[in-house]
CSV table of C-alpha atoms in Angstrom, one decimal:
chain,number,residue,atom,x,y,z
A,195,UNK,CA,157.6,104.7,202.0
A,196,UNK,CA,158.6,101.9,204.4
A,197,UNK,CA,155.3,102.3,206.2
A,198,UNK,CA,153.5,101.6,202.9
A,199,UNK,CA,155.6,98.6,202.4
A,200,UNK,CA,155.1,97.3,205.9
A,201,UNK,CA,151.3,97.7,205.5
A,202,UNK,CA,151.5,95.7,202.3
A,203,UNK,CA,153.4,93.0,204.2
A,204,UNK,CA,150.3,92.5,206.4
A,205,UNK,CA,148.6,90.6,203.6
A,206,UNK,CA,151.6,89.8,201.4
A,207,UNK,CA,154.2,87.0,201.6
A,208,UNK,CA,157.9,87.9,201.9
A,209,UNK,CA,158.6,85.4,199.2
A,210,UNK,CA,161.3,82.9,200.2
A,211,UNK,CA,161.1,83.9,203.8
A,212,UNK,CA,157.3,83.5,204.0
A,213,UNK,CA,155.7,82.4,207.2
A,214,UNK,CA,152.2,80.9,206.6
A,215,UNK,CA,150.8,80.7,210.0
A,216,UNK,CA,152.0,77.3,211.1
A,217,UNK,CA,152.1,77.6,214.9
A,218,UNK,CA,154.8,75.0,215.2
A,219,UNK,CA,157.1,77.2,213.1
A,220,UNK,CA,156.6,80.3,215.1
A,221,UNK,CA,159.7,80.0,217.2
A,222,UNK,CA,161.9,79.6,214.2
A,223,UNK,CA,160.2,82.4,212.4
A,224,UNK,CA,160.7,84.7,215.4
A,225,UNK,CA,164.4,83.8,215.5
A,226,UNK,CA,164.7,84.5,211.8
A,227,UNK,CA,163.0,87.9,211.9
A,228,UNK,CA,165.2,88.8,214.9
A,229,UNK,CA,168.2,88.0,212.8
A,230,UNK,CA,166.8,90.1,210.0
A,231,UNK,CA,166.5,93.0,212.5
A,232,UNK,CA,170.1,92.6,213.5
A,233,UNK,CA,171.0,92.6,209.8
A,234,UNK,CA,169.3,95.9,209.2
A,235,UNK,CA,172.2,98.0,210.5
A,236,UNK,CA,174.8,96.1,208.5
A,237,UNK,CA,172.7,96.6,205.3
A,238,UNK,CA,172.4,100.3,205.9
A,239,UNK,CA,176.1,100.6,206.8
A,240,UNK,CA,177.2,98.9,203.6
A,241,UNK,CA,174.6,100.5,201.3
A,242,UNK,CA,173.9,104.1,202.0
A,243,UNK,CA,171.3,104.9,199.5
A,244,UNK,CA,167.8,105.8,200.7
A,245,UNK,CA,166.1,103.0,198.8
A,246,UNK,CA,168.0,100.3,200.6
A,247,UNK,CA,167.4,102.0,203.9
A,248,UNK,CA,163.6,101.7,203.3
A,249,UNK,CA,163.8,98.1,202.3
A,250,UNK,CA,165.8,97.3,205.4
A,251,UNK,CA,163.3,99.2,207.6
A,252,UNK,CA,160.5,97.2,205.9
A,253,UNK,CA,162.2,93.9,206.9
A,254,UNK,CA,162.3,95.0,210.6
A,255,UNK,CA,158.6,95.7,210.4
A,256,UNK,CA,157.9,92.2,209.3
A,257,UNK,CA,158.4,90.8,212.8
A,258,UNK,CA,155.0,90.0,214.2
A,259,UNK,CA,153.2,91.3,211.2
A,260,UNK,CA,153.5,88.6,208.6
A,261,UNK,CA,152.2,85.7,210.8
A,262,UNK,CA,149.2,85.4,208.6
A,263,UNK,CA,150.9,86.3,205.4
A,264,UNK,CA,149.6,84.7,202.2
A,265,UNK,CA,151.6,83.6,199.1
A,266,UNK,CA,148.8,84.7,196.7
A,267,UNK,CA,149.7,88.4,196.9
A,268,UNK,CA,153.3,87.8,196.1
A,269,UNK,CA,152.3,85.6,193.2
A,270,UNK,CA,150.1,88.4,191.8
A,271,UNK,CA,153.0,90.9,192.3
A,272,UNK,CA,155.3,88.6,190.3
A,273,UNK,CA,152.7,88.3,187.5
A,274,UNK,CA,152.4,92.1,187.4
A,275,UNK,CA,156.2,92.4,187.1
A,276,UNK,CA,156.4,89.6,184.5
A,277,UNK,CA,158.5,87.4,186.9
A,278,UNK,CA,158.5,83.7,186.7
A,279,UNK,CA,159.8,81.2,189.2
A,280,UNK,CA,158.8,80.0,192.6
A,281,UNK,CA,159.0,82.7,195.2
A,282,UNK,CA,159.1,80.3,198.1
A,283,UNK,CA,162.6,79.0,198.9
A,284,UNK,CA,163.9,76.2,200.9
A,285,UNK,CA,164.2,77.1,204.6
A,286,UNK,CA,167.1,79.4,205.2
A,287,UNK,CA,168.6,79.0,201.7
A,288,UNK,CA,172.3,79.8,201.6
A,289,UNK,CA,173.0,82.5,199.1
A,290,UNK,CA,169.5,84.0,199.0
A,291,UNK,CA,168.9,87.8,199.0
A,292,UNK,CA,167.3,88.4,202.4
A,293,UNK,CA,165.4,85.2,201.8
A,294,UNK,CA,164.5,85.9,198.2
A,295,UNK,CA,165.9,84.1,195.1
A,296,UNK,CA,166.5,87.4,193.2
A,297,UNK,CA,166.3,91.2,193.5
A,298,UNK,CA,163.2,91.1,191.2
A,299,UNK,CA,161.4,88.8,193.6
A,300,UNK,CA,162.3,91.1,196.5
A,301,UNK,CA,161.0,94.2,194.8
A,302,UNK,CA,157.8,92.4,193.6
A,303,UNK,CA,157.0,91.4,197.2
A,304,UNK,CA,157.4,94.9,198.7
A,305,UNK,CA,156.7,97.6,196.2
A,306,UNK,CA,153.2,98.9,195.4
A,307,UNK,CA,152.1,98.2,191.8
A,308,UNK,CA,152.9,101.6,190.4
A,309,UNK,CA,156.3,101.8,192.0
A,310,UNK,CA,157.1,98.2,190.9
A,311,UNK,CA,156.2,99.0,187.3
A,312,UNK,CA,158.6,102.0,187.3
A,313,UNK,CA,161.3,100.1,189.0
A,314,UNK,CA,161.0,97.2,186.5
A,315,UNK,CA,161.0,99.6,183.6
A,316,UNK,CA,164.3,101.0,184.7
A,317,UNK,CA,165.9,97.7,185.8
A,318,UNK,CA,164.7,95.6,182.8
A,319,UNK,CA,163.8,98.0,180.1
A,320,UNK,CA,160.9,97.8,177.6
A,321,UNK,CA,160.8,95.5,174.6
A,322,UNK,CA,158.2,96.6,172.1
A,323,UNK,CA,156.7,99.1,174.6
A,324,UNK,CA,156.4,96.8,177.7
A,325,UNK,CA,158.4,94.4,179.9
A,326,UNK,CA,159.6,91.2,178.2
A,327,UNK,CA,156.6,88.9,178.6
A,328,UNK,CA,156.8,85.5,180.1
A,329,UNK,CA,156.5,82.4,178.0
A,330,UNK,CA,153.8,79.9,178.6
A,331,UNK,CA,156.0,76.8,179.3
A,332,UNK,CA,154.6,73.3,179.0
A,333,UNK,CA,153.2,71.9,182.3
A,334,UNK,CA,155.6,69.0,182.0
A,335,UNK,CA,158.6,71.3,182.3
A,336,UNK,CA,157.1,73.0,185.4
A,337,UNK,CA,156.6,69.6,186.9
A,338,UNK,CA,160.1,68.5,186.1
A,339,UNK,CA,161.5,71.7,187.7
A,340,UNK,CA,159.6,70.9,190.9
A,341,UNK,CA,160.5,67.2,191.0
A,342,UNK,CA,164.2,67.8,190.3
A,343,UNK,CA,164.4,71.1,192.2
A,344,UNK,CA,165.6,73.7,189.6
A,345,UNK,CA,164.3,77.2,188.8
A,346,UNK,CA,162.8,77.4,185.4
A,347,UNK,CA,161.8,80.7,183.6
A,348,UNK,CA,160.9,81.6,180.1
A,349,UNK,CA,160.5,85.0,178.3
A,350,UNK,CA,159.9,86.2,174.7
A,351,UNK,CA,161.7,89.1,173.1
A,352,UNK,CA,159.7,90.7,170.2
A,353,UNK,CA,160.8,92.5,167.1
A,354,UNK,CA,158.8,94.8,164.8
A,355,UNK,CA,156.9,92.9,162.1
A,356,UNK,CA,158.7,93.7,158.8
A,357,UNK,CA,157.3,93.7,155.2
A,358,UNK,CA,160.4,92.4,153.5
A,359,UNK,CA,161.6,89.8,155.9
A,360,UNK,CA,159.9,87.0,157.8
A,361,UNK,CA,160.5,86.8,161.6
A,362,UNK,CA,163.6,84.9,162.6
A,363,UNK,CA,162.6,83.5,166.0
A,364,UNK,CA,165.0,81.2,167.7
A,365,UNK,CA,164.5,79.6,171.1
A,366,UNK,CA,167.6,79.8,173.3
A,367,UNK,CA,168.4,78.6,176.8
A,368,UNK,CA,171.1,78.8,179.4
A,369,UNK,CA,171.7,76.4,182.4
A,370,UNK,CA,173.2,77.3,185.7
A,371,UNK,CA,174.0,74.5,188.2
A,372,UNK,CA,175.8,73.6,191.4
A,373,UNK,CA,178.3,70.8,191.8
A,374,UNK,CA,176.4,67.7,192.9
A,375,UNK,CA,178.9,65.8,195.1
A,376,UNK,CA,181.4,67.2,197.7
A,377,UNK,CA,184.8,68.0,196.2
A,378,UNK,CA,186.3,65.2,198.4
A,379,UNK,CA,184.5,62.5,196.3
A,380,UNK,CA,186.4,60.7,193.5
A,381,UNK,CA,186.8,62.9,190.5
A,382,UNK,CA,185.0,60.5,188.1
A,383,UNK,CA,182.0,60.3,190.5
A,384,UNK,CA,181.9,64.1,190.7
A,385,UNK,CA,181.9,64.5,186.9
A,386,UNK,CA,179.3,61.8,186.3
A,387,UNK,CA,177.0,63.3,188.9
A,388,UNK,CA,177.2,66.7,187.2
A,389,UNK,CA,176.6,65.2,183.8
A,390,UNK,CA,173.5,63.4,185.1
A,391,UNK,CA,172.2,66.5,186.7
A,392,UNK,CA,172.7,68.6,183.5
A,393,UNK,CA,171.2,66.0,181.3
A,394,UNK,CA,167.9,66.3,183.3
A,395,UNK,CA,167.8,70.1,182.6
A,396,UNK,CA,168.8,69.6,178.9
A,397,UNK,CA,165.9,67.2,178.6
A,398,UNK,CA,163.6,69.9,180.1
A,399,UNK,CA,164.9,72.4,177.6
A,400,UNK,CA,164.2,69.9,174.8
A,401,UNK,CA,160.6,69.5,175.9
A,402,UNK,CA,160.4,73.3,175.5
A,403,UNK,CA,161.7,72.9,171.9
A,404,UNK,CA,164.9,74.9,172.6
A,405,UNK,CA,167.1,75.4,169.6
A,406,UNK,CA,170.4,76.7,171.1
A,407,UNK,CA,171.6,76.0,174.7
A,408,UNK,CA,174.7,77.1,176.5
A,409,UNK,CA,176.2,75.7,179.8
A,410,UNK,CA,178.2,77.5,182.4
A,411,UNK,CA,182.0,77.9,182.4
A,412,UNK,CA,183.9,74.7,183.2
A,413,UNK,CA,180.6,72.9,183.8
A,414,UNK,CA,182.0,69.4,184.2
A,415,UNK,CA,183.9,70.2,187.4
A,416,UNK,CA,184.2,72.3,190.5
A,417,UNK,CA,185.7,75.7,189.9
A,418,UNK,CA,188.9,74.5,191.6
A,419,UNK,CA,191.4,76.9,190.0
A,420,UNK,CA,191.3,79.0,193.2
A,421,UNK,CA,193.2,76.3,195.0
A,422,UNK,CA,196.2,76.2,192.6
A,423,UNK,CA,196.4,72.5,193.2
A,424,UNK,CA,197.4,70.6,190.0
A,425,UNK,CA,195.4,67.4,190.8
A,426,UNK,CA,192.3,69.2,189.4
A,427,UNK,CA,193.9,69.1,186.0
A,428,UNK,CA,192.6,65.5,185.8
A,429,UNK,CA,189.2,67.0,184.8
A,430,UNK,CA,190.7,68.3,181.5
A,431,UNK,CA,189.7,66.5,178.4
A,432,UNK,CA,189.9,66.7,174.6
A,433,UNK,CA,187.6,69.2,173.0
A,434,UNK,CA,187.0,66.8,170.2
A,435,UNK,CA,187.0,63.3,171.7
A,436,UNK,CA,186.4,64.0,175.4
A,437,UNK,CA,183.7,62.3,177.3
A,438,UNK,CA,181.6,65.4,177.9
A,439,UNK,CA,181.8,66.3,174.2
A,440,UNK,CA,180.6,62.9,173.1
A,441,UNK,CA,177.9,63.0,175.8
A,442,UNK,CA,176.6,66.3,174.5
A,443,UNK,CA,176.9,65.3,170.9
A,444,UNK,CA,174.4,62.5,171.5
A,445,UNK,CA,172.0,64.9,173.2
A,446,UNK,CA,172.4,67.6,170.5
A,447,UNK,CA,171.5,65.0,167.8
A,448,UNK,CA,168.7,63.6,169.8
A,449,UNK,CA,167.1,67.0,170.5
A,450,UNK,CA,168.1,68.7,167.2
A,451,UNK,CA,169.8,71.3,169.5
A,452,UNK,CA,172.9,73.4,169.2
A,453,UNK,CA,174.8,73.0,172.5
A,454,UNK,CA,177.7,75.2,173.7
A,455,UNK,CA,179.9,73.2,176.1
A,456,UNK,CA,182.6,75.3,178.1
A,457,UNK,CA,185.2,72.8,179.5
A,458,UNK,CA,188.8,72.6,180.7
A,459,UNK,CA,190.5,71.4,177.5
A,460,UNK,CA,193.6,69.3,177.2
A,461,UNK,CA,195.3,69.9,173.8
A,462,UNK,CA,197.2,66.6,173.2
A,463,UNK,CA,198.4,67.9,169.8
A,464,UNK,CA,200.4,70.6,171.5
A,465,UNK,CA,202.2,69.1,174.5
A,466,UNK,CA,199.0,68.5,176.6
A,467,UNK,CA,198.6,72.3,177.2
A,468,UNK,CA,195.4,73.2,179.0
A,469,UNK,CA,192.9,75.8,177.8
A,470,UNK,CA,189.6,77.2,179.0
A,471,UNK,CA,187.5,76.3,176.0
A,472,UNK,CA,183.9,76.4,174.7
A,473,UNK,CA,183.0,73.6,172.3
A,474,UNK,CA,180.2,74.4,169.9
A,475,UNK,CA,178.2,71.3,168.9
A,476,UNK,CA,175.8,71.4,166.0
A,477,UNK,CA,172.2,70.3,166.0
A,478,UNK,CA,173.2,67.1,164.1
A,479,UNK,CA,175.7,66.2,166.8
A,480,UNK,CA,178.8,67.3,164.9
A,481,UNK,CA,181.4,69.7,166.2
A,482,UNK,CA,181.2,73.1,164.5
A,483,UNK,CA,184.3,74.5,166.3
A,484,UNK,CA,185.7,75.8,169.5
A,485,UNK,CA,186.8,79.1,171.1
A,486,UNK,CA,189.3,79.6,173.9
A,487,UNK,CA,189.0,82.2,176.6
A,488,UNK,CA,190.6,85.4,175.6
A,489,UNK,CA,191.1,87.1,179.0
A,490,UNK,CA,192.5,85.4,182.1
A,491,UNK,CA,191.9,87.0,185.5
A,492,UNK,CA,194.6,87.7,188.0
A,493,UNK,CA,192.6,89.1,190.9
A,494,UNK,CA,191.7,87.6,194.3
A,495,UNK,CA,191.2,83.8,194.2
A,496,UNK,CA,190.9,83.7,190.4
A,497,UNK,CA,194.2,81.8,190.1
A,498,UNK,CA,193.4,80.5,186.6
A,499,UNK,CA,196.7,81.5,185.1
A,500,UNK,CA,198.2,78.7,187.2
A,501,UNK,CA,196.4,76.3,184.8
A,502,UNK,CA,196.0,78.0,181.5
A,503,UNK,CA,196.8,81.2,179.6
A,504,UNK,CA,195.1,83.5,177.1
A,505,UNK,CA,193.4,81.8,174.2
A,506,UNK,CA,194.6,81.8,170.6
A,507,UNK,CA,191.4,81.4,168.6
A,508,UNK,CA,190.5,85.1,168.1
A,509,UNK,CA,186.9,86.1,168.3
A,510,UNK,CA,185.1,83.6,166.1
A,511,UNK,CA,181.4,83.6,165.3
A,512,UNK,CA,179.8,80.2,164.6
A,513,UNK,CA,177.1,80.1,161.9
A,514,UNK,CA,174.6,77.5,163.2
A,515,UNK,CA,171.3,76.2,161.7
A,516,UNK,CA,169.5,78.7,163.9
A,517,UNK,CA,171.7,81.8,163.9
A,518,UNK,CA,175.2,83.3,164.3
A,519,UNK,CA,176.5,82.8,167.8
A,520,UNK,CA,179.7,83.5,169.8
A,521,UNK,CA,181.0,82.8,173.2
A,522,UNK,CA,182.7,85.4,175.4
A,523,UNK,CA,184.0,83.3,178.3
A,524,UNK,CA,183.7,84.8,181.8
A,525,UNK,CA,186.4,87.5,182.4
A,526,UNK,CA,186.1,88.6,178.8
A,527,UNK,CA,182.9,90.4,179.8
A,528,UNK,CA,185.0,93.1,181.5
A,529,UNK,CA,186.7,94.0,178.2
A,530,UNK,CA,184.5,96.1,175.9
A,531,UNK,CA,186.7,95.4,172.8
A,532,UNK,CA,186.3,91.7,173.3
A,533,UNK,CA,182.5,92.2,173.0
A,534,UNK,CA,183.0,94.5,170.1
A,535,UNK,CA,185.1,92.0,168.1
A,536,UNK,CA,182.3,89.4,168.3
A,537,UNK,CA,179.9,92.0,167.0
A,538,UNK,CA,182.2,93.0,164.1
A,539,UNK,CA,182.3,89.4,163.1
A,540,UNK,CA,178.6,89.3,162.8
A,541,UNK,CA,177.3,87.7,166.0
A,542,UNK,CA,173.6,87.7,166.7
A,543,UNK,CA,173.7,86.0,170.0
A,544,UNK,CA,176.8,86.0,172.4
A,545,UNK,CA,176.8,83.7,175.4
A,546,UNK,CA,178.9,84.6,178.4
A,547,UNK,CA,179.4,81.4,180.5
A,548,UNK,CA,180.9,82.5,183.8
A,549,UNK,CA,182.0,81.5,187.3
A,550,UNK,CA,182.0,84.5,189.6
A,551,UNK,CA,181.3,85.3,193.2
A,552,UNK,CA,179.3,87.9,195.0
A,553,UNK,CA,181.9,90.0,196.9
A,554,UNK,CA,183.9,90.7,193.8
A,555,UNK,CA,181.5,91.1,190.9
A,556,UNK,CA,177.8,91.1,191.7
A,557,UNK,CA,177.3,94.9,191.3
A,558,UNK,CA,178.7,94.6,187.8
A,559,UNK,CA,176.7,91.5,186.8
A,560,UNK,CA,173.3,92.9,185.8
A,561,UNK,CA,175.1,95.7,183.9
A,562,UNK,CA,177.8,94.3,181.7
A,563,UNK,CA,175.9,91.8,179.6
A,564,UNK,CA,173.1,94.3,179.1
A,565,UNK,CA,175.5,97.0,178.1
A,566,UNK,CA,177.2,94.7,175.6
A,567,UNK,CA,173.9,93.8,174.0
A,568,UNK,CA,173.1,97.5,173.7
A,569,UNK,CA,176.5,98.6,172.4
A,570,UNK,CA,176.9,95.8,169.9
A,571,UNK,CA,173.3,95.3,168.8
A,572,UNK,CA,173.1,91.6,169.6
A,573,UNK,CA,171.5,89.4,172.2
A,574,UNK,CA,173.5,88.2,175.2
A,575,UNK,CA,173.0,85.2,177.5
A,576,UNK,CA,174.8,85.7,180.8
A,577,UNK,CA,175.4,82.5,182.7
A,578,UNK,CA,176.9,82.1,186.2
A,579,UNK,CA,177.3,78.9,188.2
A,580,UNK,CA,175.6,78.7,191.6
A,581,UNK,CA,176.4,77.5,195.1
A,582,UNK,CA,179.4,77.5,197.4
A,583,UNK,CA,182.1,74.9,196.7
A,584,UNK,CA,184.2,73.8,199.6
A,585,UNK,CA,187.7,72.3,199.0
A,586,UNK,CA,189.6,69.8,201.2
A,587,UNK,CA,192.5,72.0,201.9
A,588,UNK,CA,192.7,75.7,202.8
A,589,UNK,CA,194.3,78.1,200.3
A,590,UNK,CA,195.4,81.7,200.0
A,591,UNK,CA,195.9,84.0,197.1
A,592,UNK,CA,198.4,86.6,198.3
A,593,UNK,CA,195.7,89.2,198.9
A,594,UNK,CA,196.0,89.4,202.7
A,595,UNK,CA,193.0,87.2,203.4
A,596,UNK,CA,193.1,84.4,205.9
A,597,UNK,CA,193.4,80.9,204.5
A,598,UNK,CA,190.0,79.6,203.5
A,599,UNK,CA,188.5,76.5,201.9
A,600,UNK,CA,185.9,78.1,199.6
A,601,UNK,CA,186.0,80.6,196.8
A,602,UNK,CA,182.8,82.3,197.9
A,603,UNK,CA,179.2,82.0,196.8
A,604,UNK,CA,178.6,81.7,193.1
A,605,UNK,CA,175.4,83.8,192.9
A,606,UNK,CA,173.8,82.3,189.7
A,607,UNK,CA,171.4,85.1,188.5
A,608,UNK,CA,171.7,84.1,184.8
A,609,UNK,CA,169.7,86.2,182.4
A,610,UNK,CA,169.2,87.3,178.8
A,611,UNK,CA,169.6,90.8,177.4
A,612,UNK,CA,168.4,92.3,174.2
A,613,UNK,CA,169.9,94.9,171.8
A,614,UNK,CA,167.0,97.2,172.5
A,615,UNK,CA,168.1,97.5,176.2
A,616,UNK,CA,165.5,95.1,177.6
A,617,UNK,CA,166.3,92.1,179.7
A,618,UNK,CA,164.7,89.2,181.5
A,619,UNK,CA,164.7,88.9,185.3
A,620,UNK,CA,167.5,86.7,186.7
A,621,UNK,CA,167.4,83.1,187.7
A,622,UNK,CA,167.8,82.2,191.4
A,623,UNK,CA,170.9,83.2,193.4
A,624,UNK,CA,171.0,79.8,195.2
A,625,UNK,CA,169.3,77.2,193.0
A,626,UNK,CA,170.0,75.4,189.8
A,627,UNK,CA,168.2,77.0,186.9
A,628,UNK,CA,167.0,76.8,183.3
A,629,UNK,CA,166.3,80.2,181.6
A,630,UNK,CA,164.6,80.0,178.2
A,631,UNK,CA,164.1,82.9,175.8
A,632,UNK,CA,162.5,83.4,172.4
A,633,UNK,CA,164.5,85.9,170.3
A,634,UNK,CA,163.5,87.4,167.0
A,635,UNK,CA,166.9,87.9,165.4
A,636,UNK,CA,165.5,90.6,163.2
A,637,UNK,CA,165.7,92.9,166.2
A,638,UNK,CA,169.5,93.1,165.8
A,639,UNK,CA,169.2,94.9,162.4
A,640,UNK,CA,166.3,96.9,163.5
A,641,UNK,CA,168.2,98.4,166.4
A,642,UNK,CA,171.2,99.1,164.2
A,643,UNK,CA,168.9,101.0,161.8
A,644,UNK,CA,167.2,102.9,164.7
A,645,UNK,CA,170.3,103.9,166.7
A,646,UNK,CA,173.0,103.8,164.0
A,647,UNK,CA,175.7,102.7,166.4
A,648,UNK,CA,177.8,100.9,163.6
A,649,UNK,CA,177.2,103.8,161.2
A,650,UNK,CA,178.3,106.5,163.7
A,651,UNK,CA,181.3,104.6,165.1
A,652,UNK,CA,184.7,105.8,164.2
A,653,UNK,CA,186.6,102.6,163.8
A,654,UNK,CA,189.4,104.2,161.8
A,655,UNK,CA,190.1,106.5,164.8
A,656,UNK,CA,190.1,103.7,167.2
A,657,UNK,CA,192.4,101.6,165.0
A,658,UNK,CA,194.8,104.5,164.7
A,659,UNK,CA,194.9,105.0,168.5
A,660,UNK,CA,195.4,101.3,169.2
A,661,UNK,CA,198.1,101.0,166.5
A,662,UNK,CA,200.0,103.8,168.2
A,663,UNK,CA,199.3,102.6,171.7
A,664,UNK,CA,201.0,99.2,171.2
A,665,UNK,CA,204.3,100.9,170.1
A,666,UNK,CA,207.1,101.5,172.6
A,667,UNK,CA,207.2,105.2,171.8
A,668,UNK,CA,203.5,105.8,172.4
A,669,UNK,CA,202.7,109.2,174.0
A,670,UNK,CA,199.2,109.8,175.4
A,671,UNK,CA,197.3,112.7,173.8
A,672,UNK,CA,197.0,114.9,176.9
A,673,UNK,CA,196.5,118.7,176.7
A,674,UNK,CA,197.7,120.3,179.8
A,675,UNK,CA,196.2,123.4,181.4
A,676,UNK,CA,198.8,126.1,180.8
A,677,UNK,CA,198.1,127.6,184.2
A,678,UNK,CA,199.1,124.3,186.0
A,679,UNK,CA,202.6,124.3,187.5
């Protein structure tokens, strides 16, 4: 297979690592491909499956072959796979996937059409019999994304046309972003810079007529909880009167847009306690409500419990002008019953604003939100911040690692998933991004009717088990093989 891929590479770009025949760049290109060759063995060592061996072999074949590569072939591959976004990255982008912004771009560059179609079918599923189609976004948004250097993609989930109900199409969006200034800059300057950056992408979403938009976890600040330093508490603010809330209230009203704002909340009514909170702002600029993070991690550098504890708001669903939404903040995605609770309360769209790094969670990332959408018959918007945030002082987390100054690379890769098991490609692993999706909310009920998950569930059995489990005298229901000693 890798011979086929290598042959394809004669005429095809390698995406973000493309070399377009500029003689002055040949030396740098040779150095890069040599590095890729050295990286082959590490890739095979870490990933034993045959597919990745072939991809690695293909990369070695690129040396000396792709000198005359053309971007057109990759662009056509992306179109065949229904992938939006620029395939050509900045030179040597930190956090890229072998030079590509996403796995989908890597596959589109190297798989023959038939293989790419089958791989995409399994990785992304079919919506209405085909891959989720790309949206035709206004040219002004494409221009903005190039001018302000952010990835922009748009897709459209379909539902079956019904006789008794009109379509309920809502346009949603998620934003992933890096911090703008170094963490050594004054806190107020850091916050203002992030707000200015995010405002640009919200304006782009508004030009696309987005109805509901969600930002990433703790979007107003670096994800500094890894450091355990309490000076970062200064970023906390009131959910109701804080500067970021008032800032987004004005934008929500201006654009007739529901905006979900995950922040570090300071609750002045209860002893200045901190919470990890999502504020839901209505399309008229009013506050609909808020939800506090239910599950707090205690693994690796996720030292969040140094700052705040588990939330006390339950699993609320917010009925907005455009649909019923909920917010499952970050670590809650690892808890199936947390997802279930939002579904039982009637959610049609659940956003999962997160901050997570590659070494720990990336293999789970494309699975969890998609699985939640399937199991609970609602749409999910999975959002992860992007970039590597370096802090002034080294820190440790009691896990045996050497002291370090960064958490790791936040790999972005935000995407949408549908109740029918289909999903969009991901945003970039290293670039700010705006993902837009049209969703016909009628699909939620249609999938429930087709698969019957709520009807066939045994909630009374689960309730009985859980009620027994939380008692001190609980005994697991285990039937032992009588032949065992």
